Short mmCIF file of C-alpha atoms in Angstrom, two decimals:
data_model
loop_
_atom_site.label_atom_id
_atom_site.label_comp_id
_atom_site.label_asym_id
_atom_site.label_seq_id
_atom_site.Cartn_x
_atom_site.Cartn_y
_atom_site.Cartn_z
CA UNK Z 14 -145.27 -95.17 9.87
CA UNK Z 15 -147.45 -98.26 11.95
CA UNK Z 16 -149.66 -97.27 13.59
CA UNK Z 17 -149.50 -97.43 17.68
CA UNK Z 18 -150.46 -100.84 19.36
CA UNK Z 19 -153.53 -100.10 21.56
CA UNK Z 20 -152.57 -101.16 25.25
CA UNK Z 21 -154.38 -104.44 25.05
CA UNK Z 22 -152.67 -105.21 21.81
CA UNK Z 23 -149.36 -104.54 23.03
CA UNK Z 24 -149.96 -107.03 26.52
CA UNK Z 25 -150.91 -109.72 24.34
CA UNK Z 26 -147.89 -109.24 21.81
CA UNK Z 27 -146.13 -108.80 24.38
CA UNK Z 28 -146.71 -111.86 26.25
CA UNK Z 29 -146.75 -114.18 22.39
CA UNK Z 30 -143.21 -112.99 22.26
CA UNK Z 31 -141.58 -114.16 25.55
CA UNK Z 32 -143.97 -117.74 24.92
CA UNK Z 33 -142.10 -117.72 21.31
CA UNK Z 34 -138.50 -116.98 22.81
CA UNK Z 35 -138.83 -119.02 25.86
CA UNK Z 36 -139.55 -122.13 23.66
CA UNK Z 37 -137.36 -121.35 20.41
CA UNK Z 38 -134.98 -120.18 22.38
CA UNK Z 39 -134.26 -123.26 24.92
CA UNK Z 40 -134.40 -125.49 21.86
CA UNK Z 41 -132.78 -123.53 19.14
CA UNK Z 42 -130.46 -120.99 20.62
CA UNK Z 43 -129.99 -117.07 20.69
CA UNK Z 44 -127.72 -117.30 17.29
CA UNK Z 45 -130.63 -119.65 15.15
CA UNK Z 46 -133.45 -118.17 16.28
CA UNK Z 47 -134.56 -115.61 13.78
CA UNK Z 48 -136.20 -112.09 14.34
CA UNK Z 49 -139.20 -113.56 11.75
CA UNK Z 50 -139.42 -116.74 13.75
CA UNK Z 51 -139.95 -114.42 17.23
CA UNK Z 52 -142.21 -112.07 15.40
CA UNK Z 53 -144.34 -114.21 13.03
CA UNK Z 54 -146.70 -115.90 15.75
CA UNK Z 55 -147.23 -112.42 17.37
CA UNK Z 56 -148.23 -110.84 13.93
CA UNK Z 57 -145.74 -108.52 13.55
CA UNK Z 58 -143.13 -107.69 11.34
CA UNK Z 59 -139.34 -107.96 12.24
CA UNK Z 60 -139.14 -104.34 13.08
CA UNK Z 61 -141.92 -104.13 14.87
CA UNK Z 62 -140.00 -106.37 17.83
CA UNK Z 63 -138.26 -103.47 18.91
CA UNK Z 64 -141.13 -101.38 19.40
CA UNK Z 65 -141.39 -104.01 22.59
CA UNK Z 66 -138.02 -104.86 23.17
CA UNK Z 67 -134.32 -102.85 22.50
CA UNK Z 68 -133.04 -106.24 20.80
CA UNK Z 69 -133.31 -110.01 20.69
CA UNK Z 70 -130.68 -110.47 23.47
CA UNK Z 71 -132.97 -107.68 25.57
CA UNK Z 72 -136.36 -110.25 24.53
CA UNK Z 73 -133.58 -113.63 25.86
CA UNK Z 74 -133.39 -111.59 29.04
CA UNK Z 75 -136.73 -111.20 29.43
CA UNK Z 76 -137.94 -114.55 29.33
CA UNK Z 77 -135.04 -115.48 31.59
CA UNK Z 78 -136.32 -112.90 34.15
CA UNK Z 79 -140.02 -114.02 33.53
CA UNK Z 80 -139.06 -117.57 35.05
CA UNK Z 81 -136.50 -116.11 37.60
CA UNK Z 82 -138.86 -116.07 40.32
CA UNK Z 83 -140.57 -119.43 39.76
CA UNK Z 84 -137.23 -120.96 39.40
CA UNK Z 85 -136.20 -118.92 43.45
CA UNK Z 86 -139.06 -120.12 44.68
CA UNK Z 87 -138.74 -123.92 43.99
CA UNK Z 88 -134.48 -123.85 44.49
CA UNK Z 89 -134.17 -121.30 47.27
CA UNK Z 90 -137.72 -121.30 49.12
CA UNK Z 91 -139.10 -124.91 48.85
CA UNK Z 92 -134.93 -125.94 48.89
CA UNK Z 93 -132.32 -124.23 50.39
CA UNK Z 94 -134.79 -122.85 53.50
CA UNK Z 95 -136.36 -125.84 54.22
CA UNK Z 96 -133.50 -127.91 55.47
CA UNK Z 97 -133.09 -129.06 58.83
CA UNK Z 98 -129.29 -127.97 58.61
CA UNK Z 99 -126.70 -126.35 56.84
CA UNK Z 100 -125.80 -129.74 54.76
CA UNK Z 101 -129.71 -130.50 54.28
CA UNK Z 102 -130.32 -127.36 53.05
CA UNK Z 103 -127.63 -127.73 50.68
CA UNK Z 104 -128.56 -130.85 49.55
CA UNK Z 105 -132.28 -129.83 49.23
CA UNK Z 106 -131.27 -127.39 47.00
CA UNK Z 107 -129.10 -129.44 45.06
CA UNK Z 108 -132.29 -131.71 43.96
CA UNK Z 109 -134.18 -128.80 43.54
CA UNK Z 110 -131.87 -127.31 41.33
CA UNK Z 111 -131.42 -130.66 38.92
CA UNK Z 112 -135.34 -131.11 39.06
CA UNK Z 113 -135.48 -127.48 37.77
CA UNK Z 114 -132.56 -128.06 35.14
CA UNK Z 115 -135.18 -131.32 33.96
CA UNK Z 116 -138.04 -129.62 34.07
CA UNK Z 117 -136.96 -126.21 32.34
CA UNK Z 118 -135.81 -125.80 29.08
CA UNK Z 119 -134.61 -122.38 29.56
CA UNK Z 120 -133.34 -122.79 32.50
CA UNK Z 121 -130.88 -126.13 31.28
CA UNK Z 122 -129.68 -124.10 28.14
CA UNK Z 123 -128.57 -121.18 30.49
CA UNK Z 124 -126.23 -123.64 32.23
CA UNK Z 125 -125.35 -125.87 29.83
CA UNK Z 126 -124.65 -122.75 26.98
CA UNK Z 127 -122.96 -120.11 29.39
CA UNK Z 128 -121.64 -118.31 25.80
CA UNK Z 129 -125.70 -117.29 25.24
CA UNK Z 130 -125.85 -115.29 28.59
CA UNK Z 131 -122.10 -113.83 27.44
CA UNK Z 132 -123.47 -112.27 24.66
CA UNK Z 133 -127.07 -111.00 26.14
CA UNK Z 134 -124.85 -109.44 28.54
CA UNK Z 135 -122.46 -107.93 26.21
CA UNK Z 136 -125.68 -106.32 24.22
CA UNK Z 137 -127.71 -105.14 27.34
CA UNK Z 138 -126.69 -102.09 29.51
CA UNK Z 139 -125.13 -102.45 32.70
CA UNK Z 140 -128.38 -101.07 34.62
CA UNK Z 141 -130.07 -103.36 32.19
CA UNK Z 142 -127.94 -106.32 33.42
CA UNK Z 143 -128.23 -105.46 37.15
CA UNK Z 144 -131.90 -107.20 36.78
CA UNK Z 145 -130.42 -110.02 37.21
CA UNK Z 146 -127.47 -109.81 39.85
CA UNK Z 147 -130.18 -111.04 42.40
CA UNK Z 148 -130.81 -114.15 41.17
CA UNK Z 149 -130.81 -117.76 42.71
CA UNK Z 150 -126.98 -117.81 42.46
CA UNK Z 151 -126.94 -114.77 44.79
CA UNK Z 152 -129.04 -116.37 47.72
CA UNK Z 153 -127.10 -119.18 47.78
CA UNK Z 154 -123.85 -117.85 47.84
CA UNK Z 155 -125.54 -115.49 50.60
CA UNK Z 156 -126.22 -118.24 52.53
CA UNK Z 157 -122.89 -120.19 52.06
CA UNK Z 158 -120.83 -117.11 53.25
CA UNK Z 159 -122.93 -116.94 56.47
CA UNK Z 160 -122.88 -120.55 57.51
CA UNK Z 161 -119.59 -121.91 56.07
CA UNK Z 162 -115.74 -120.79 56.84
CA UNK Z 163 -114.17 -121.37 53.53
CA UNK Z 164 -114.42 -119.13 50.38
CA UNK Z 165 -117.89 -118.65 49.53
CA UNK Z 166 -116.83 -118.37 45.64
CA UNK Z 167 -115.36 -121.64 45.93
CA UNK Z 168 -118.04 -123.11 47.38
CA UNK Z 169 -120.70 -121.85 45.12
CA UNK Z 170 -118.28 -123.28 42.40
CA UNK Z 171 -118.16 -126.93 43.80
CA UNK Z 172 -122.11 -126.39 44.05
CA UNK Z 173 -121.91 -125.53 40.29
CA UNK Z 174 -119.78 -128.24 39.30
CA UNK Z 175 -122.03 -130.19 40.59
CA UNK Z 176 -125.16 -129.07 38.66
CA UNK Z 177 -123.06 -129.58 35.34
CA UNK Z 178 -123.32 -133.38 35.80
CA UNK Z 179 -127.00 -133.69 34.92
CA UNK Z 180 -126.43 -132.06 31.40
CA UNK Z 181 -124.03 -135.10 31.17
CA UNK Z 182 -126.36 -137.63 32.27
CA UNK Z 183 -126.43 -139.86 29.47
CA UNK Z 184 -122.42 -140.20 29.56
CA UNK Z 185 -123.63 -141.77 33.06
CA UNK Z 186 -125.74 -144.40 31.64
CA UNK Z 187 -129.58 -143.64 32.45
CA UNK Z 188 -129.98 -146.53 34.26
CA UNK Z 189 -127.43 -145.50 37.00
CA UNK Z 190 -127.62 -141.41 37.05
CA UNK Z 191 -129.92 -140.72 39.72
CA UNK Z 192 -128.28 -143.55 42.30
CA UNK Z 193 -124.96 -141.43 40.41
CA UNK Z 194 -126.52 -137.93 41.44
CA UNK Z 195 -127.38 -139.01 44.73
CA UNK Z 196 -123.93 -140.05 45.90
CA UNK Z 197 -122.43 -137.33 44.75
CA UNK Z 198 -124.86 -134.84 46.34
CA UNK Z 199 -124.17 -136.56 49.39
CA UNK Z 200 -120.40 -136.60 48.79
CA UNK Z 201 -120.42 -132.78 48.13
CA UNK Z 202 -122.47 -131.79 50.89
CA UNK Z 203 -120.75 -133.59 53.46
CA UNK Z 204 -117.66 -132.45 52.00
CA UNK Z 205 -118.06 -129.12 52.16
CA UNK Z 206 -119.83 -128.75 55.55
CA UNK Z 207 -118.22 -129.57 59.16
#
């Protein structure tokens, strides 16, 4: 039997593992990233990983959590609340949300590999999955069903099909994407406010 992981030992193992995931898994993937390739900069052995976490999908949620916050506070406080009106805010949060998607690793494989968060859900409880229910999706479509008429589900779809684009930017041309992006923030927003 191993022995027990002093509390110190287990913070910093802790913490190595959600560094590991977040990086392996916004470039690899939940399916190619191995248990040995999670464990083996923490200095563990496979096993040992669920000493700290009920499974790999349960360690994927994690570091999705850890960077839920971050991710609120730069889409939903510093862009949806700061506009000047409904469409503003909308737009604000728009850019926000494709400067996140470039900036974040994690973040752009979670929207551009919706099949990952499928099967984290289908391994995690429902309590488990609840965590999450109060993301940055959830304040916006919060905020759509108190300022606009129309179905809010809709709405938060068109907002969605719009944040799809950037993981096709290259399709665009490079040259033309953010004067591409722009227009069709603008086009959105003042489409789907009075």
């Amino acid at each position: 039997m191993p022995s027990a992981f002093s509390e110190e030992e287990r913070l910093r193992i802790i913490e190595q593992l959600l560094d590991t995931a977040t990086r392996l898994f916004s470039t690899q993937g939940l399916r190619k990233t191995s248990l040995e390739e999670l464990t083996a900069p923490a200095g563990i052995a496979k096993s040992s990983l669920y000493a700290f976490f009920d499974s790999k999908e349960d360690l994927y949620f994690e570091a999705m959590l850890r960077q839920s916050e971050q991710v609120r506070r730069r889409v939903i406080d510093e862009g949806l609340n700061r506009g000047a009106d409904t469409r503003d805010a909308l737009r604000r949060f728009l850019r926000a949300t494709i400067a996140e998607l470039d900036s974040n690793p994690l973040y752009r494989r979670l929207m551009s590999h919706p099949q990952e968060m499928a099967a984290v859900a289908a391994k995690l409880t429902p309590e488990r999955m609840a965590a999450a229910t109060d993301g940055p999706m959830a304040d916006v479509l919060q905020f759509l069903s108190t300022r606009l008429k129309d179905d809010p589900q809709v709405l938060l779809g068109v907002l969605r099909a719009v944040l799809l684009t950037p993981l096709h930017a290259e399709h665009l041309g490079t040259d033309i994407y953010p004067a591409v992006m722009n227009r069709l923030i603008d086009a959105v927003t003042e489409g789907i406010t009075p």
